Short mmCIF file of C-alpha atoms in Angstrom, two decimals:
data_model
loop_
_atom_site.label_atom_id
_atom_site.label_comp_id
_atom_site.label_asym_id
_atom_site.label_seq_id
_atom_site.Cartn_x
_atom_site.Cartn_y
_atom_site.Cartn_z
CA GLU P 1 87.21 109.60 98.85
CA ALA P 2 90.17 111.41 97.26
CA GLU P 3 91.47 109.90 94.04
CA VAL P 4 94.29 110.32 91.57
CA ALA P 5 92.93 111.67 88.29
CA GLN P 6 94.39 110.82 84.90
CA SER P 7 93.47 111.69 81.35
CA PRO P 8 92.92 110.54 78.75
CA ARG P 9 91.87 107.00 79.69
CA TYR P 10 92.65 105.70 76.22
CA LYS P 11 94.89 107.03 73.49
CA ILE P 12 95.53 105.64 70.02
CA THR P 13 98.26 107.27 67.98
CA GLU P 14 100.49 106.54 65.04
CA LYS P 15 104.20 106.05 65.45
CA SER P 16 106.28 109.22 65.23
CA GLN P 17 103.41 111.29 66.64
CA ALA P 18 103.55 113.10 69.96
CA VAL P 19 101.35 112.12 72.91
CA ALA P 20 100.81 113.65 76.32
CA PHE P 21 99.27 112.30 79.51
CA TRP P 22 98.03 114.30 82.46
CA CYS P 23 97.86 113.40 86.14
CA ASP P 24 96.41 115.18 89.16
CA PRO P 25 97.48 113.53 92.45
CA ILE P 26 95.54 113.32 95.67
CA SER P 27 95.49 116.73 97.31
CA GLY P 28 98.40 117.17 99.70
CA HIS P 29 100.46 114.31 98.29
CA ALA P 30 103.96 115.62 97.72
CA THR P 31 105.28 112.63 95.80
CA LEU P 32 104.10 111.74 92.31
CA TYR P 33 105.13 108.73 90.26
CA TRP P 34 104.77 107.84 86.60
CA TYR P 35 104.87 104.13 85.78
CA ARG P 36 104.67 102.11 82.60
CA GLN P 37 103.08 98.68 82.77
CA ILE P 38 103.20 96.10 80.04
CA LEU P 39 100.58 93.36 80.12
CA GLY P 40 101.61 90.55 82.42
CA GLN P 41 104.35 92.53 84.13
CA GLY P 42 104.64 94.69 87.20
CA PRO P 43 104.76 98.49 86.96
CA GLU P 44 108.08 100.00 85.88
CA LEU P 45 108.95 103.36 87.42
CA LEU P 46 109.65 106.03 84.81
CA VAL P 47 109.96 109.13 86.98
CA GLN P 48 109.38 110.19 90.57
CA PHE P 49 108.74 113.78 91.69
CA GLN P 50 109.01 115.23 95.17
CA ASP P 51 107.00 118.43 94.90
CA GLU P 52 108.30 119.99 91.65
CA SER P 53 111.71 118.28 91.73
CA VAL P 54 112.68 115.08 89.98
CA VAL P 55 113.87 112.49 92.52
CA ASP P 56 114.46 109.60 90.14
CA ASP P 57 114.26 109.48 86.35
CA SER P 58 116.93 106.84 85.81
CA GLN P 59 114.55 104.60 83.83
CA LEU P 60 113.03 107.38 81.73
CA PRO P 61 114.06 107.15 78.04
CA LYS P 62 115.07 110.77 77.88
CA ASP P 63 115.57 110.86 74.14
CA ARG P 64 111.82 110.65 73.66
CA PHE P 65 110.13 110.95 77.06
CA SER P 66 109.78 114.05 79.20
CA ALA P 67 107.91 114.77 82.40
CA GLU P 68 107.19 117.90 84.32
CA ARG P 69 105.42 119.00 87.49
CA LEU P 70 105.90 122.72 87.29
CA LYS P 71 103.91 123.84 90.31
CA GLY P 72 104.35 120.71 92.35
CA VAL P 73 100.76 119.63 91.87
CA ASP P 74 99.63 118.10 88.58
CA SER P 75 102.01 116.55 86.11
CA THR P 76 102.37 115.84 82.39
CA LEU P 77 104.23 112.98 80.74
CA LYS P 78 105.06 113.40 77.06
CA ILE P 79 106.34 111.01 74.42
CA GLN P 80 107.77 112.38 71.19
CA PRO P 81 108.02 110.60 68.87
CA ALA P 82 105.95 107.59 69.89
CA GLU P 83 107.22 104.15 68.88
CA LEU P 84 105.40 100.85 68.53
CA GLY P 85 107.09 99.54 71.68
CA ASP P 86 105.57 102.34 73.75
CA SER P 87 102.17 100.65 73.69
CA ALA P 88 101.39 100.02 77.35
CA MET P 89 99.39 101.26 80.32
CA TYR P 90 100.77 104.47 81.80
CA LEU P 91 99.98 104.77 85.48
CA CYS P 92 100.27 107.75 87.76
CA ALA P 93 100.47 107.32 91.53
CA SER P 94 100.89 109.63 94.49
CA SER P 95 101.95 109.22 98.10
CA LEU P 96 102.03 111.35 101.20
CA ASN P 97 105.18 110.63 103.21
CA PRO P 98 108.15 109.33 101.29
CA GLY P 99 111.00 107.99 103.37
CA LEU P 100 109.37 108.41 106.76
CA ALA P 101 108.43 105.77 109.31
CA GLY P 102 105.16 104.10 108.51
CA PRO P 103 103.74 102.89 105.23
CA ASP P 104 104.25 105.25 102.32
CA THR P 105 101.35 103.85 100.40
CA GLN P 106 101.11 104.72 96.74
CA TYR P 107 97.63 105.35 95.37
CA PHE P 108 97.10 104.89 91.67
CA GLY P 109 95.00 106.67 89.11
CA PRO P 110 92.96 104.72 86.53
CA GLY P 111 95.78 104.82 83.99
CA THR P 112 96.05 105.70 80.31
CA ARG P 113 96.04 102.82 77.87
CA LEU P 114 98.29 103.84 74.95
CA THR P 115 98.20 102.05 71.62
CA VAL P 116 100.77 103.01 69.01
CA LEU P 117 99.97 101.91 65.46
CA GLY C 1 120.36 92.70 91.55
CA GLN C 2 116.95 93.07 93.08
CA ASN C 3 114.39 90.38 92.49
CA ILE C 4 110.84 89.55 93.47
CA ASP C 5 109.34 86.18 92.59
CA GLN C 6 105.67 85.27 92.48
CA PRO C 7 103.84 82.45 90.70
CA THR C 8 102.57 83.59 87.32
CA GLU C 9 99.10 82.14 87.65
CA MET C 10 96.94 80.30 90.18
CA THR C 11 93.47 78.80 90.02
CA ALA C 12 91.09 78.36 92.94
CA THR C 13 87.44 77.57 93.57
CA GLU C 14 84.79 80.00 94.77
CA GLY C 15 84.42 79.76 98.55
CA ALA C 16 87.85 78.21 99.05
CA ILE C 17 91.12 79.60 100.45
CA VAL C 18 94.19 80.47 98.39
CA GLN C 19 97.71 81.49 99.39
CA ILE C 20 99.84 83.56 97.02
CA ASN C 21 103.55 83.47 97.83
CA CYS C 22 106.18 86.12 97.25
CA THR C 23 109.94 85.82 97.78
CA TYR C 24 112.25 88.77 97.51
CA GLN C 25 115.92 89.68 97.33
CA THR C 26 116.39 93.42 97.62
CA SER C 27 119.00 95.91 98.75
CA GLY C 28 117.51 96.69 102.12
CA PHE C 29 113.94 96.38 103.30
CA ASN C 30 111.50 99.04 104.44
CA GLY C 31 108.25 97.19 104.06
CA LEU C 32 106.27 94.97 101.72
CA PHE C 33 103.03 95.84 99.95
CA TRP C 34 100.34 93.77 98.29
CA TYR C 35 98.19 95.32 95.59
CA GLN C 36 95.20 93.96 93.69
CA GLN C 37 94.81 94.76 90.02
CA HIS C 38 91.74 93.85 87.98
CA ALA C 39 92.27 93.48 84.25
CA GLY C 40 92.60 96.84 82.54
CA GLU C 41 92.48 98.75 85.81
CA ALA C 42 95.00 100.35 88.15
CA PRO C 43 96.48 98.59 91.19
CA THR C 44 94.66 99.14 94.48
CA PHE C 45 96.34 98.87 97.88
CA LEU C 46 95.58 95.77 99.93
CA SER C 47 98.13 95.48 102.73
CA TYR C 48 101.47 96.55 104.17
CA ASN C 49 103.86 94.53 106.34
CA VAL C 50 107.08 95.79 107.88
CA LEU C 51 107.36 93.53 110.94
CA ASP C 52 107.30 89.74 110.98
CA GLY C 53 103.93 88.15 111.44
CA LEU C 54 100.41 88.08 110.17
CA GLU C 55 98.24 91.11 109.41
CA GLU C 56 94.55 90.35 109.02
CA LYS C 57 92.10 92.56 107.20
CA GLY C 58 88.73 90.96 106.65
CA ARG C 59 88.95 88.10 104.17
CA PHE C 60 92.54 89.02 103.31
CA SER C 61 95.62 88.38 105.44
CA SER C 62 99.28 89.04 104.71
CA PHE C 63 102.27 87.37 106.35
CA LEU C 64 105.91 88.43 106.43
CA SER C 65 109.16 86.70 107.39
CA ARG C 66 112.05 89.10 106.92
CA SER C 67 114.70 86.49 107.74
CA LYS C 68 113.40 84.28 104.93
CA GLY C 69 112.66 87.09 102.49
CA TYR C 70 109.16 85.71 102.20
CA SER C 71 105.60 86.89 102.28
CA TYR C 72 102.23 85.48 101.41
CA LEU C 73 98.77 86.84 100.80
CA LEU C 74 95.95 84.65 102.05
CA LEU C 75 92.48 85.06 100.60
CA LYS C 76 89.58 83.33 102.36
CA GLU C 77 86.02 82.66 101.27
CA LEU C 78 86.93 83.39 97.68
CA GLN C 79 84.45 85.29 95.57
CA MET C 80 84.32 85.62 91.80
CA LYS C 81 85.24 89.30 92.12
CA ASP C 82 88.60 88.24 93.61
CA SER C 83 89.68 87.18 90.12
CA ALA C 84 92.53 89.63 89.51
CA SER C 85 96.29 89.94 89.53
CA TYR C 86 98.01 90.31 92.89
CA LEU C 87 101.22 92.30 92.95
CA CYS C 88 103.90 92.02 95.61
CA ALA C 89 106.18 95.06 96.00
CA VAL C 90 109.10 95.73 98.35
CA LEU C 91 110.33 99.12 99.55
CA ASP C 92 114.12 98.96 99.37
CA SER C 93 116.78 100.84 101.33
CA ASN C 94 116.34 103.89 99.07
CA TYR C 95 112.58 103.81 99.63
CA GLN C 96 112.09 102.76 96.01
CA LEU C 97 109.27 100.30 95.38
CA ILE C 98 110.45 97.15 93.63
CA TRP C 99 107.56 95.34 91.95
CA GLY C 100 106.95 91.70 91.20
CA ALA C 101 105.33 90.68 87.92
CA GLY C 102 102.11 89.74 89.68
CA THR C 103 100.12 86.54 90.14
CA LYS C 104 97.00 86.14 88.05
CA LEU C 105 94.33 84.49 90.20
CA ILE C 106 91.51 82.71 88.41
CA ILE C 107 88.43 81.84 90.44
CA LYS C 108 86.20 79.05 89.17
CA PRO C 109 82.60 78.49 90.29
#
């Protein structure tokens, strides 16, 4: 069964350092999402890509966060510099048919648990 | 604003039935999803409703009433492995997924 791949699974860093997360969506999925999830809350969308283009990054803190999907396949999310409040689970998801009739189900990778000390 | 409400936590007994409710107020509606999320893991897809009524999938069923802005997830014959958080999410008019905070379900023997 096809899965969304993410790495690393866990990351511990000190504040002011740079961190990067990688995601490889399910093959053929044009849409890729990066979410942040704080314990006890639902996922919060950070950025959505359609192929290599950004569809929505309204909730991305652009002073420190950046995301790219250069070839429209895998993607990298970067935080520089990391702050204590960035400690959370970072989830990547992908979907096949955004905006079309029928369920546009998002499938999630295992996530990266970030701890900022 | 857009809002999705779910109970924070529920407790049920192994072998029993539990119903997790979700009410929503969103700008438009293009479907409602339920996801299961075990502690420390990613959400996994459970069900999708876009028309009113009940969708049954094994031990899990999901119901939708669009006029009431209401859905529920029904879990039958509860097993210990069903202990998890259950997330309700609505696809709004812009096809953006609006997430609830999730309901933590605790199953007791």
